[in-house]
Coordinates of C-alpha atoms in Angstrom, one line a residue:
Chain A
X1 CA 38.5 -46.2 8.5
X2 CA 38.3 -42.7 7.1
X3 CA 39.2 -41.3 10.5
X4 CA 42.4 -43.2 10.5
X5 CA 43.2 -41.9 7.1
X6 CA 42.6 -38.4 8.3
X7 CA 44.9 -38.6 11.3
X8 CA 47.6 -40.3 9.2
X9 CA 47.3 -37.4 6.7
X10 CA 47.5 -35.0 9.4
X11 CA 50.5 -36.5 10.9
X12 CA 52.3 -36.3 7.6
X13 CA 51.2 -32.6 7.6
X14 CA 49.7 -32.7 4.3
X15 CA 47.7 -29.5 3.3
X16 CA 44.4 -30.8 4.5
X17 CA 41.9 -28.0 5.6
X18 CA 40.6 -28.4 9.1
X19 CA 37.2 -29.8 8.9
X20 CA 35.9 -28.3 12.1
X21 CA 33.9 -25.0 12.3
X22 CA 36.3 -22.2 13.2
X23 CA 34.7 -19.3 14.6
X24 CA 37.7 -17.0 14.4
X25 CA 38.3 -17.4 10.7
X26 CA 37.7 -14.1 8.9
X27 CA 34.8 -15.4 6.7
X28 CA 33.1 -16.9 9.7
X29 CA 33.5 -13.6 11.6
X30 CA 32.1 -11.7 8.7
X31 CA 29.2 -14.1 8.7
X32 CA 28.6 -13.6 12.3
X33 CA 28.8 -10.0 12.2
X34 CA 26.4 -9.7 9.3
X35 CA 24.0 -12.0 11.2
X36 CA 24.1 -9.7 14.2
X37 CA 23.5 -6.7 11.9
X38 CA 20.6 -8.4 10.4
X39 CA 19.0 -9.1 13.8
X40 CA 19.7 -5.5 14.7
X41 CA 18.0 -4.1 11.7
X42 CA 15.1 -6.5 12.1
X43 CA 14.6 -5.3 15.6
X44 CA 15.1 -1.6 14.7
X45 CA 12.5 -2.1 11.9
X46 CA 9.8 -3.2 14.3
X47 CA 10.3 -0.3 16.7
X48 CA 8.1 2.1 14.9
X49 CA 5.1 -0.3 14.9
X50 CA 5.6 -0.8 18.8
X51 CA 6.1 2.9 19.3
X52 CA 3.0 3.8 17.3
X53 CA 0.9 1.2 19.2
X54 CA 2.4 2.3 22.6
X55 CA 1.4 6.0 21.9
X56 CA -2.0 5.0 20.7
X57 CA -2.7 3.1 23.8
X58 CA -1.3 5.6 26.3
X59 CA -2.3 8.8 24.7
X60 CA -5.5 7.7 22.9
X61 CA -6.6 5.2 25.4
X62 CA -6.4 7.8 28.2
X63 CA -9.1 10.0 26.4
X64 CA -11.2 7.2 24.8
X65 CA -14.6 7.2 26.6
X66 CA -18.3 7.3 25.8
X67 CA -18.2 11.1 25.3
X68 CA -15.3 11.0 22.8
X69 CA -17.2 8.4 20.8
X70 CA -20.5 10.2 20.6
X71 CA -20.0 14.0 21.2
X72 CA -19.4 16.6 18.4
X73 CA -15.8 18.1 18.0
X74 CA -15.1 20.8 20.4
X75 CA -14.3 24.5 19.2
X76 CA -11.1 26.2 20.1
X77 CA -10.9 26.6 23.7
X78 CA -13.6 24.2 24.7
X79 CA -13.0 21.2 27.0
X80 CA -14.4 17.8 26.3
X81 CA -16.1 16.9 23.1
X82 CA -15.5 14.0 20.9
X83 CA -15.6 12.7 17.3
X84 CA -19.0 10.9 17.1
X85 CA -19.9 12.6 13.7
X86 CA -16.4 11.7 12.2
X87 CA -16.9 8.0 13.2
X88 CA -20.4 7.9 11.5
X89 CA -19.0 9.8 8.5
X90 CA -16.1 7.4 8.0
X91 CA -18.5 4.4 8.2
X92 CA -21.0 6.0 5.7
X93 CA -18.4 6.9 3.2
X94 CA -16.6 3.5 3.4
X95 CA -20.1 2.0 3.0
X96 CA -20.7 4.0 -0.1
X97 CA -17.4 3.0 -1.4
X98 CA -18.1 -0.6 -0.8
X99 CA -21.5 -0.6 -2.3
X100 CA -20.1 0.8 -5.5
X101 CA -16.9 -1.1 -5.8
X102 CA -17.6 -4.6 -4.4
X103 CA -20.2 -5.6 -6.9
X104 CA -18.4 -4.0 -9.9
X105 CA -15.2 -5.4 -8.7
X106 CA -16.5 -9.0 -8.3
X107 CA -18.2 -8.9 -11.6
X108 CA -15.1 -7.7 -13.4
X109 CA -13.2 -10.4 -11.6
X110 CA -15.5 -13.0 -12.8
X111 CA -14.8 -11.9 -16.4
X112 CA -11.0 -11.9 -15.9
X113 CA -10.9 -15.3 -14.1
X114 CA -13.7 -17.3 -15.8
X115 CA -15.3 -15.8 -18.9
X116 CA -12.4 -14.5 -20.8
X117 CA -9.1 -15.0 -18.9
X118 CA -6.9 -14.7 -22.0
X119 CA -8.8 -12.2 -23.9
X120 CA -7.1 -8.9 -24.9
X121 CA -9.6 -7.0 -22.7
X122 CA -8.8 -9.1 -19.6
X123 CA -5.1 -8.6 -20.1
X124 CA -5.6 -4.8 -20.4
X125 CA -8.0 -4.7 -17.4
X126 CA -5.5 -6.7 -15.3
X127 CA -2.7 -4.4 -16.2
X128 CA -5.0 -1.3 -15.5
X129 CA -5.9 -2.8 -12.0
X130 CA -2.3 -3.4 -11.1
X131 CA -1.3 0.2 -12.0
X132 CA -4.3 1.5 -10.3
X133 CA -3.2 -0.2 -7.0
X134 CA 0.0 1.8 -7.2
X135 CA -1.8 5.0 -7.8
X136 CA -1.4 7.8 -5.4
X137 CA -4.5 8.0 -3.3
X138 CA -4.8 11.7 -3.6
X139 CA -5.4 11.4 -7.5
X140 CA -8.7 9.6 -6.7
X141 CA -9.6 12.8 -4.8
X142 CA -8.5 14.9 -7.7
X143 CA -10.5 12.9 -10.1
X144 CA -13.6 12.9 -7.9
X145 CA -13.3 16.6 -7.4
X146 CA -13.2 17.1 -11.2
X147 CA -16.2 14.9 -12.0
X148 CA -18.5 15.6 -8.9
X149 CA -17.4 18.4 -6.5
X150 CA -17.1 21.0 -9.3
X151 CA -20.8 20.6 -10.1
X152 CA -22.3 19.4 -6.9
X153 CA -20.1 20.7 -4.1
X154 CA -18.5 18.9 -1.3
X155 CA -20.4 15.8 -0.2
X156 CA -20.4 12.4 1.5
X157 CA -21.2 10.9 -1.9
X158 CA -18.1 12.4 -3.5
X159 CA -16.0 11.0 -0.6
X160 CA -17.6 7.6 -1.1
X161 CA -16.9 7.7 -4.8
X162 CA -13.3 8.6 -4.4
X163 CA -12.9 5.6 -1.9
X164 CA -14.6 3.3 -4.4
X165 CA -12.1 4.3 -7.1
X166 CA -9.3 3.2 -4.6
X167 CA -11.1 -0.1 -3.4
X168 CA -12.0 -1.3 -6.9
X169 CA -8.6 -2.6 -8.0
X170 CA -7.9 -4.2 -4.7
X171 CA -11.2 -6.1 -4.9
X172 CA -10.8 -7.1 -8.6
X173 CA -7.3 -8.5 -8.1
X174 CA -8.1 -10.4 -4.9
X175 CA -11.4 -11.8 -6.2
X176 CA -9.7 -12.9 -9.5
X177 CA -6.9 -14.6 -7.6
X178 CA -9.5 -16.4 -5.3
X179 CA -11.6 -17.6 -8.4
X180 CA -8.4 -18.9 -10.1
X181 CA -7.9 -21.1 -7.1
X182 CA -11.1 -23.0 -7.6
X183 CA -10.2 -26.5 -8.8
X184 CA -10.8 -27.0 -12.6
X185 CA -12.4 -30.3 -11.7
X186 CA -15.2 -28.6 -9.9
X187 CA -16.1 -26.3 -12.8
X188 CA -15.7 -29.2 -15.3
X189 CA -18.1 -31.2 -13.2
X190 CA -20.6 -28.6 -13.3
X191 CA -20.4 -27.9 -17.0
X192 CA -20.7 -31.7 -17.4
X193 CA -24.0 -31.7 -15.7
X194 CA -25.2 -29.1 -18.3
X195 CA -24.9 -25.9 -16.4
X196 CA -24.8 -22.7 -18.3
X197 CA -21.7 -20.6 -17.6
X198 CA -23.7 -18.2 -15.4
X199 CA -25.0 -21.2 -13.3
X200 CA -21.4 -22.5 -12.9
X201 CA -20.2 -19.1 -11.8
X202 CA -23.1 -18.4 -9.5
X203 CA -23.4 -21.8 -8.0
X204 CA -19.8 -23.3 -8.0
X205 CA -17.1 -20.8 -8.7
X206 CA -18.4 -17.8 -6.5
X207 CA -19.4 -19.9 -3.4
X208 CA -16.1 -21.8 -3.6
X209 CA -14.0 -18.8 -3.9
X210 CA -16.0 -16.7 -1.3
X211 CA -13.4 -16.8 1.5
X212 CA -10.8 -15.4 -0.8
X213 CA -13.1 -12.9 -2.2
X214 CA -14.1 -11.7 1.2
X215 CA -10.4 -11.4 2.2
X216 CA -10.0 -9.0 -0.7
X217 CA -13.1 -7.0 0.3
X218 CA -12.0 -6.7 3.9
X219 CA -8.6 -5.6 2.9
X220 CA -10.2 -3.0 0.5
X221 CA -12.4 -1.8 3.3
X222 CA -9.5 -1.5 5.8
X223 CA -7.5 0.3 3.4
X224 CA -10.4 2.7 2.6
X225 CA -11.2 3.3 6.3
X226 CA -7.7 4.6 6.8
X227 CA -7.5 6.8 3.7
X228 CA -7.6 10.4 4.1
X229 CA -5.9 12.1 1.1
X230 CA -8.9 11.5 -1.2
X231 CA -11.4 12.8 1.4
X232 CA -9.6 16.2 2.0
X233 CA -11.4 17.9 -0.8
X234 CA -14.2 15.6 -1.7
X235 CA -16.0 15.2 1.6
X236 CA -14.2 18.1 3.3
X237 CA -15.2 18.2 7.0
X238 CA -18.2 19.1 9.1
X239 CA -18.7 19.9 12.8
X240 CA -22.1 18.2 12.8
X241 CA -23.7 14.8 12.3
X242 CA -24.4 13.7 8.8
X243 CA -28.1 14.3 7.8
X244 CA -27.9 13.9 4.0
X245 CA -25.4 12.5 1.6
X246 CA -25.0 15.8 -0.5
X247 CA -23.4 17.9 2.2
X248 CA -19.8 18.1 3.6
X249 CA -19.1 15.2 5.9
X250 CA -16.7 14.6 8.6
X251 CA -14.3 11.6 8.8
X252 CA -12.0 10.2 11.4
X253 CA -8.8 10.5 9.2
X254 CA -9.5 14.3 8.4
X255 CA -10.4 15.0 12.0
X256 CA -7.0 13.6 13.0
X257 CA -5.3 15.7 10.3
X258 CA -7.0 18.9 11.4
X259 CA -6.6 18.5 15.0
X260 CA -2.9 17.5 14.7
X261 CA -2.0 21.0 13.7
X262 CA -4.0 22.8 16.3
X263 CA -2.3 24.3 19.3
X264 CA -4.9 23.1 21.9
X265 CA -4.1 20.1 24.1
X266 CA -7.7 19.0 24.1
X267 CA -7.8 18.7 20.3
X268 CA -4.5 16.8 20.3
X269 CA -5.7 14.3 22.8
X270 CA -8.7 13.9 20.8
X271 CA -6.6 13.3 17.7
X272 CA -4.8 10.4 19.4
X273 CA -8.1 8.9 20.6
X274 CA -9.5 9.1 17.1
X275 CA -6.3 7.4 15.8
X276 CA -6.8 4.6 18.1
X277 CA -10.4 4.1 17.0
X278 CA -9.2 4.3 13.3
X279 CA -6.4 1.8 13.9
X280 CA -8.9 -0.4 15.7
X281 CA -11.3 -0.3 12.8
X282 CA -8.6 -1.0 10.3
X283 CA -7.2 -3.9 12.4
X284 CA -10.5 -5.5 12.8
X285 CA -11.1 -5.7 9.0
X286 CA -7.5 -6.9 8.6
X287 CA -7.9 -9.7 11.1
X288 CA -11.2 -10.6 9.6
X289 CA -9.4 -10.7 6.2
X290 CA -6.8 -13.1 7.8
X291 CA -9.5 -15.3 9.4
X292 CA -11.6 -15.6 6.3
X293 CA -8.7 -16.1 3.9
X294 CA -7.5 -19.4 5.4
X295 CA -7.5 -21.7 2.4
X296 CA -10.2 -24.4 2.5
X297 CA -8.7 -26.7 -0.1
Chain B
X1 CA -41.1 -50.1 -11.6
X2 CA -37.8 -48.5 -12.3
X3 CA -38.7 -47.2 -15.8
X4 CA -41.8 -45.7 -14.3
X5 CA -39.6 -43.7 -11.8
X6 CA -37.6 -42.3 -14.8
X7 CA -40.6 -41.4 -16.7
X8 CA -42.1 -39.7 -13.7
X9 CA -39.1 -37.5 -13.3
X10 CA -38.7 -36.7 -17.0
X11 CA -42.4 -35.6 -17.1
X12 CA -41.8 -33.3 -14.1
X13 CA -38.8 -32.0 -15.9
X14 CA -37.4 -30.6 -12.6
X15 CA -34.2 -32.7 -12.3
X16 CA -32.7 -32.5 -15.7
X17 CA -33.4 -31.0 -19.1
X18 CA -31.8 -28.5 -21.4
X19 CA -31.4 -24.9 -20.2
X20 CA -34.8 -23.1 -20.5
X21 CA -35.1 -19.9 -22.3
X22 CA -35.0 -18.0 -19.0
X23 CA -31.6 -19.7 -18.2
X24 CA -30.2 -18.5 -21.7
X25 CA -31.4 -15.1 -21.2
X26 CA -30.0 -14.9 -17.6
X27 CA -26.8 -16.3 -18.9
X28 CA -26.4 -13.8 -21.7
X29 CA -27.3 -10.9 -19.4
X30 CA -24.9 -11.9 -16.6
X31 CA -22.0 -12.3 -19.1
X32 CA -22.7 -9.0 -20.7
X33 CA -22.8 -7.4 -17.2
X34 CA -19.5 -9.0 -16.3
X35 CA -17.9 -7.9 -19.5
X36 CA -19.2 -4.3 -19.0
X37 CA -17.6 -4.3 -15.5
X38 CA -14.2 -5.5 -16.7
X39 CA -14.4 -2.8 -19.4
X40 CA -15.5 -0.2 -16.8
X41 CA -12.1 -0.8 -15.0
X42 CA -10.3 0.3 -18.2
X43 CA -12.8 3.1 -18.8
X44 CA -12.1 4.3 -15.3
X45 CA -8.4 4.8 -16.0
X46 CA -9.2 6.5 -19.3
X47 CA -11.9 8.7 -17.7
X48 CA -9.4 9.6 -14.8
X49 CA -6.8 10.6 -17.5
X50 CA -9.3 12.5 -19.5
X51 CA -11.0 14.4 -16.7
X52 CA -7.7 15.4 -14.9
X53 CA -6.0 16.1 -18.3
X54 CA -9.0 18.1 -19.5
X55 CA -9.2 20.3 -16.4
X56 CA -5.4 20.8 -16.5
X57 CA -5.5 21.8 -20.1
X58 CA -6.1 25.6 -19.5
X59 CA -3.3 25.8 -17.1
X60 CA -1.2 23.8 -19.6
X61 CA -2.0 26.4 -22.3
X62 CA -1.4 29.4 -20.0
X63 CA 1.8 28.1 -18.4
X64 CA 3.3 25.6 -20.9
X65 CA 6.4 23.7 -19.8
X66 CA 7.5 26.7 -17.7
X67 CA 5.2 25.2 -14.9
X68 CA 7.6 22.3 -14.4
X69 CA 10.7 24.6 -14.3
X70 CA 9.1 27.5 -12.5
X71 CA 9.9 27.9 -8.8
X72 CA 7.3 30.3 -7.5
X73 CA 3.6 29.5 -6.4
X74 CA 1.8 32.8 -6.3
X75 CA -1.9 32.7 -6.7
X76 CA -2.4 36.4 -6.8
X77 CA 0.0 37.0 -9.7
X78 CA -1.1 33.8 -11.4
X79 CA 2.5 32.4 -11.3
X80 CA 2.7 28.7 -10.9
X81 CA 5.7 26.5 -10.9
X82 CA 6.3 23.1 -9.4
X83 CA 10.0 22.6 -9.7
X84 CA 10.6 22.7 -5.9
X85 CA 7.7 20.2 -5.5
X86 CA 9.1 17.9 -8.1
X87 CA 12.4 18.2 -6.3
X88 CA 10.9 17.6 -2.9
X89 CA 8.9 14.6 -4.2
X90 CA 11.9 12.9 -5.7
X91 CA 14.4 13.8 -3.0
X92 CA 12.2 12.6 -0.1
X93 CA 11.1 9.4 -2.0
X94 CA 14.8 8.7 -2.8
X95 CA 15.9 9.2 0.8
X96 CA 12.9 7.0 1.9
X97 CA 13.9 4.4 -0.8
X98 CA 17.5 4.2 0.6
X99 CA 16.5 3.7 4.1
X100 CA 13.3 1.7 3.5
X101 CA 15.1 -0.4 0.9
X102 CA 18.0 -1.4 3.2
X103 CA 15.5 -2.3 5.8
X104 CA 13.0 -4.1 3.6
X105 CA 15.6 -6.2 1.8
X106 CA 17.3 -7.1 5.0
X107 CA 14.0 -7.9 6.7
X108 CA 13.2 -10.1 3.6
X109 CA 16.5 -11.9 4.1
X110 CA 15.8 -12.3 7.9
X111 CA 12.3 -13.8 7.0
X112 CA 13.5 -16.2 4.3
X113 CA 17.0 -17.3 5.0
X114 CA 16.4 -19.5 8.1
X115 CA 17.2 -16.9 10.7
X116 CA 14.0 -17.7 12.5
X117 CA 11.9 -20.8 13.1
X118 CA 8.8 -21.0 11.0
X119 CA 6.6 -19.9 13.9
X120 CA 8.6 -16.9 14.8
X121 CA 8.9 -15.9 11.1
X122 CA 5.2 -15.9 10.8
X123 CA 4.9 -13.6 13.9
X124 CA 7.5 -11.3 12.6
X125 CA 5.8 -11.2 9.2
X126 CA 2.6 -10.2 10.9
X127 CA 4.4 -7.3 12.6
X128 CA 5.6 -6.1 9.2
X129 CA 2.2 -6.5 7.6
X130 CA 0.6 -4.6 10.5
X131 CA 2.9 -1.7 9.8
X132 CA 1.2 -1.6 6.3
X133 CA -2.1 -1.4 8.0
X134 CA -1.5 1.7 9.9
X135 CA -3.2 4.7 8.2
X136 CA -1.0 7.5 6.8
X137 CA -2.5 10.2 9.1
X138 CA -1.6 8.2 12.2
X139 CA 1.9 8.0 11.1
X140 CA 1.7 11.7 10.5
X141 CA 0.5 12.3 14.1
X142 CA 3.3 10.0 15.5
X143 CA 5.8 11.9 13.5
X144 CA 4.7 15.2 14.8
X145 CA 4.7 14.3 18.4
X146 CA 7.2 11.4 18.6
X147 CA 9.6 11.4 15.8
X148 CA 10.4 15.2 15.4
X149 CA 11.1 15.8 19.1
X150 CA 13.3 12.7 19.0
X151 CA 15.2 13.9 15.9
X152 CA 15.7 17.4 16.9
X153 CA 18.6 17.0 19.4
X154 CA 20.5 14.9 16.8
X155 CA 19.8 17.2 14.1
X156 CA 20.9 20.2 16.0
X157 CA 24.1 18.5 16.9
X158 CA 24.7 17.5 13.3
X159 CA 24.0 21.0 12.1
X160 CA 26.3 22.5 14.8
X161 CA 29.3 20.4 14.1
X162 CA 29.0 19.4 10.5
X163 CA 26.9 22.3 9.2
X164 CA 29.5 22.9 6.4
X165 CA 28.0 19.7 4.6
X166 CA 25.1 21.0 2.6
X167 CA 23.1 17.9 3.9
X168 CA 23.1 19.4 7.4
X169 CA 22.9 23.0 6.3
X170 CA 20.0 24.2 8.3
X171 CA 18.5 23.6 11.7
X172 CA 15.5 21.3 12.3
X173 CA 12.9 24.0 13.3
X174 CA 10.0 21.5 13.4
X175 CA 8.7 19.8 10.3
X176 CA 11.3 19.0 7.5
X177 CA 12.7 16.7 5.1
X178 CA 14.3 14.2 7.5
X179 CA 11.3 13.3 9.6
X180 CA 9.1 13.1 6.5
X181 CA 11.6 10.9 4.7
X182 CA 12.0 8.6 7.8
X183 CA 8.2 8.1 8.1
X184 CA 8.0 7.5 4.3
X185 CA 10.7 4.9 4.7
X186 CA 8.6 3.2 7.5
X187 CA 5.6 3.3 5.2
X188 CA 7.3 1.7 2.2
X189 CA 9.1 -0.9 4.1
X190 CA 6.3 -3.5 4.2
X191 CA 5.9 -3.1 0.4
X192 CA 9.6 -3.6 -0.2
X193 CA 9.8 -6.5 2.3
X194 CA 6.8 -8.3 0.9
X195 CA 7.8 -8.1 -2.8
X196 CA 11.5 -9.1 -1.8
X197 CA 10.2 -12.0 0.3
X198 CA 8.4 -13.2 -2.9
X199 CA 11.6 -12.9 -4.8
X200 CA 13.6 -15.0 -2.4
X201 CA 10.9 -17.6 -2.1
X202 CA 10.9 -18.0 -6.0
X203 CA 14.5 -19.3 -5.8
X204 CA 14.5 -23.0 -5.9
X205 CA 15.8 -24.5 -2.6
X206 CA 18.4 -26.6 -4.3
X207 CA 20.2 -23.4 -5.3
X208 CA 20.8 -22.7 -1.7
X209 CA 21.7 -26.3 -1.0
X210 CA 24.3 -26.3 -3.7
X211 CA 25.9 -23.2 -2.3
X212 CA 26.0 -24.8 1.2
X213 CA 27.4 -28.0 -0.3
X214 CA 30.3 -26.1 -1.6
X215 CA 31.1 -25.0 1.9
X216 CA 29.8 -21.5 1.8
X217 CA 29.0 -19.7 5.1
X218 CA 25.4 -18.6 5.6
X219 CA 26.3 -15.1 4.4
X220 CA 28.5 -16.1 1.5
X221 CA 25.5 -18.0 0.2
X222 CA 23.3 -15.0 0.6
X223 CA 25.6 -12.3 -0.8
X224 CA 27.0 -14.4 -3.7
X225 CA 24.2 -16.7 -4.7
X226 CA 20.7 -15.7 -3.2
X227 CA 21.0 -11.9 -3.8
X228 CA 22.3 -12.0 -7.5
X229 CA 19.6 -14.6 -8.2
X230 CA 16.9 -12.6 -6.6
X231 CA 18.2 -9.3 -8.0
X232 CA 15.5 -8.6 -10.6
X233 CA 12.8 -9.3 -8.0
X234 CA 14.5 -7.0 -5.6
X235 CA 14.7 -4.4 -8.2
X236 CA 11.0 -4.7 -8.8
X237 CA 10.5 -4.4 -5.0
X238 CA 12.5 -1.1 -4.9
X239 CA 10.9 0.5 -8.0
X240 CA 7.4 -0.3 -6.7
X241 CA 8.3 1.0 -3.2
X242 CA 9.7 4.2 -4.8
X243 CA 6.4 4.5 -6.7
X244 CA 4.5 4.1 -3.4
X245 CA 6.8 6.8 -1.8
X246 CA 6.2 9.3 -4.7
X247 CA 2.3 9.3 -4.2
X248 CA 2.2 9.1 -0.4
X249 CA 0.3 12.3 0.7
X250 CA -1.0 12.8 4.3
X251 CA 2.0 11.9 6.4
X252 CA 4.2 14.1 4.2
X253 CA 1.6 17.0 4.3
X254 CA 1.8 16.8 8.0
X255 CA 5.7 16.4 8.4
X256 CA 7.5 18.1 5.5
X257 CA 6.6 21.7 6.3
X258 CA 5.1 22.7 3.1
X259 CA 7.7 25.2 2.1
X260 CA 8.2 26.1 -1.5
X261 CA 12.0 25.8 -1.7
X262 CA 14.8 23.7 -3.1
X263 CA 17.4 22.8 -0.6
X264 CA 19.9 19.9 -0.2
X265 CA 19.6 20.1 3.7
X266 CA 17.8 17.2 5.4
X267 CA 16.5 19.4 8.0
X268 CA 15.0 22.2 5.8
X269 CA 11.2 22.2 5.2
X270 CA 10.3 21.2 1.7
X271 CA 7.2 20.3 -0.3
X272 CA 6.0 17.4 -2.5
X273 CA 3.5 17.4 -5.3
X274 CA 1.0 15.3 -3.3
X275 CA 1.3 17.6 -0.2
X276 CA 0.9 20.7 -2.4
X277 CA -2.4 19.1 -3.7
X278 CA -3.5 18.3 -0.2
X279 CA -2.8 21.6 1.3
X280 CA -3.9 23.9 -1.5
X281 CA -6.9 22.2 -3.1
X282 CA -9.6 22.7 -0.3
X283 CA -9.3 26.5 -0.5
X284 CA -8.4 26.9 -4.2
X285 CA -10.1 29.3 -6.5
X286 CA -10.8 28.4 -10.2
X287 CA -7.5 29.5 -11.7
X288 CA -5.5 27.7 -8.9
X289 CA -7.5 24.5 -9.4
X290 CA -6.4 24.4 -13.0
X291 CA -2.9 24.8 -11.9
X292 CA -3.4 22.1 -9.3
X293 CA -4.8 19.9 -11.9
X294 CA -1.7 20.4 -13.9
X295 CA 0.4 19.4 -10.8
X296 CA -1.8 16.3 -10.4
X297 CA -1.1 15.3 -14.0
X298 CA 2.7 15.8 -13.3
X299 CA 2.4 13.5 -10.4
X300 CA 0.3 11.1 -12.3
X301 CA 2.8 10.7 -15.1
X302 CA 5.7 10.4 -12.8
X303 CA 4.1 7.7 -10.7
X304 CA 2.7 6.0 -13.8
X305 CA 6.0 5.6 -15.4
X306 CA 7.7 4.3 -12.2
X307 CA 4.9 1.9 -11.6
X308 CA 4.9 0.5 -15.1
X309 CA 8.6 0.0 -14.9
X310 CA 8.3 -1.7 -11.6
X311 CA 5.5 -4.1 -12.9
X312 CA 7.5 -4.9 -16.0
X313 CA 10.6 -5.9 -13.9
X314 CA 8.3 -8.0 -11.7
X315 CA 6.7 -9.7 -14.7
X316 CA 10.2 -10.4 -16.2
X317 CA 11.3 -12.0 -12.9
X318 CA 8.2 -14.3 -12.9
X319 CA 8.9 -15.3 -16.4
X320 CA 12.5 -16.1 -15.6
X321 CA 11.8 -18.4 -12.8
X322 CA 8.6 -20.0 -13.8
X323 CA 8.7 -20.0 -17.7
X324 CA 5.3 -18.3 -17.5
X325 CA 4.2 -16.2 -20.3

């Protein structure tokens, strides 16, 4: 019926627009052009990642062996060598950062999510955590320099503290978000059974929110492992394995930074190999975060 | 029989009963500890401001506001000025924002406006997120050995043929503003893209359906309906991306050339506040440390203001769409 009407109308040459898609119409062409442009930009945007990964595998993979992972950094014209001490140093300092920031962060998040979510303190703390995530990481180094390095000198402990400052807001915000996802019914049921708030938190909220909290922790660890700016003048660098916490300590990122500016091929190859290891560490924690963070409910 | 059962349990007092004194004590202690930890977060920010501010005070008294307008950094004569660094920080971040902003918002459109099937969109989102996971130093290394050699021929050509434009006024002799800004753009792209994706997702689907129902093409819907509706979220994305660019350190310290000068040229070496801190702190004497603390304070104030503006815009957007308080 309607088709007949349309043909009738068309025959009478009434001003009825064509109802078929017209690819050569200016607006359709504009749309097509912009679509092509978007695809191009998206493709261009992913080139750097692939280029970085390619370089890491080709340059870094070529040099990555047991010696590189365990030996001490080579001096100027030496061949061989590795970054074993930097690898250990990075793990130690990220460990210190985690030991400080994870408990404090989770407890702070407990307050923000469960104990007093609408209190003035919680609102301020949330705002502070958000501003701290956007903080330049080097300022964590400057802060630690002011409170620790000036008195005690460069040390692994100072490096760990500066990493803790950076990890704290990430842990807090992620843990709070995870605890908010816990269904109200579950906590209500626990209160109904006569639990104290602490029992509700320890036995219901924290176990239920654990995957989300672990995601935040893993992301914080991944971020801290890749950080270098705060370590520059807190942990400094060292050419030897770490023997105590109060002495200058090597880290992978500072090793890459130092070696990248050296005029020796050996050091530059090692910088690429160290980058590969660093990226692998960061990626492992990122993937863990993803796997753990799959919502259960 | 049944009543016996209940009595037995009640007398054993293991299954139910009011909280014991121990429970009460644990409860108050735990809550006090959680409260302390939340307050610690606020105290941390206050302590950071206090420490850096306090250590910067002598330099502030000595240099006054001349520190911000001065252009020389001479340790031996005690002359410190950070105008070139402020200029370099803002200029490099702005360039990065223009490039990273265009790419980030376009990629957000690409991810949310039905260009890809769900599965491919997820893969592409992972690629963008992985970009955020690559450490700054690794980008620096990549910039030195991949990007700079790649840029040099193009830069030299531009300088040779269009050298009269101030932007191309010098040769790219190695590290410089252009490679630094490009790497910075790559580094803020994931931030901008992620927040922009959120902004687009927040628009109810019926808005787009209404636009399509009026007979718009895909791009008319995007440009005339989606972009204006998401505009405040996109603004937040750009401001927060800018904040991230301002504070980025390592890649810039490796790529920008650490040269204390003010130049419009894209290929000239420059310096930023963060890379000034990174390169001078490790070997600084007591007087220079005070000046560096002052510089850190300047950086802190700039990034703080930018971030607070960004967060405020983001908050405003959330309220607009969700009626949240």
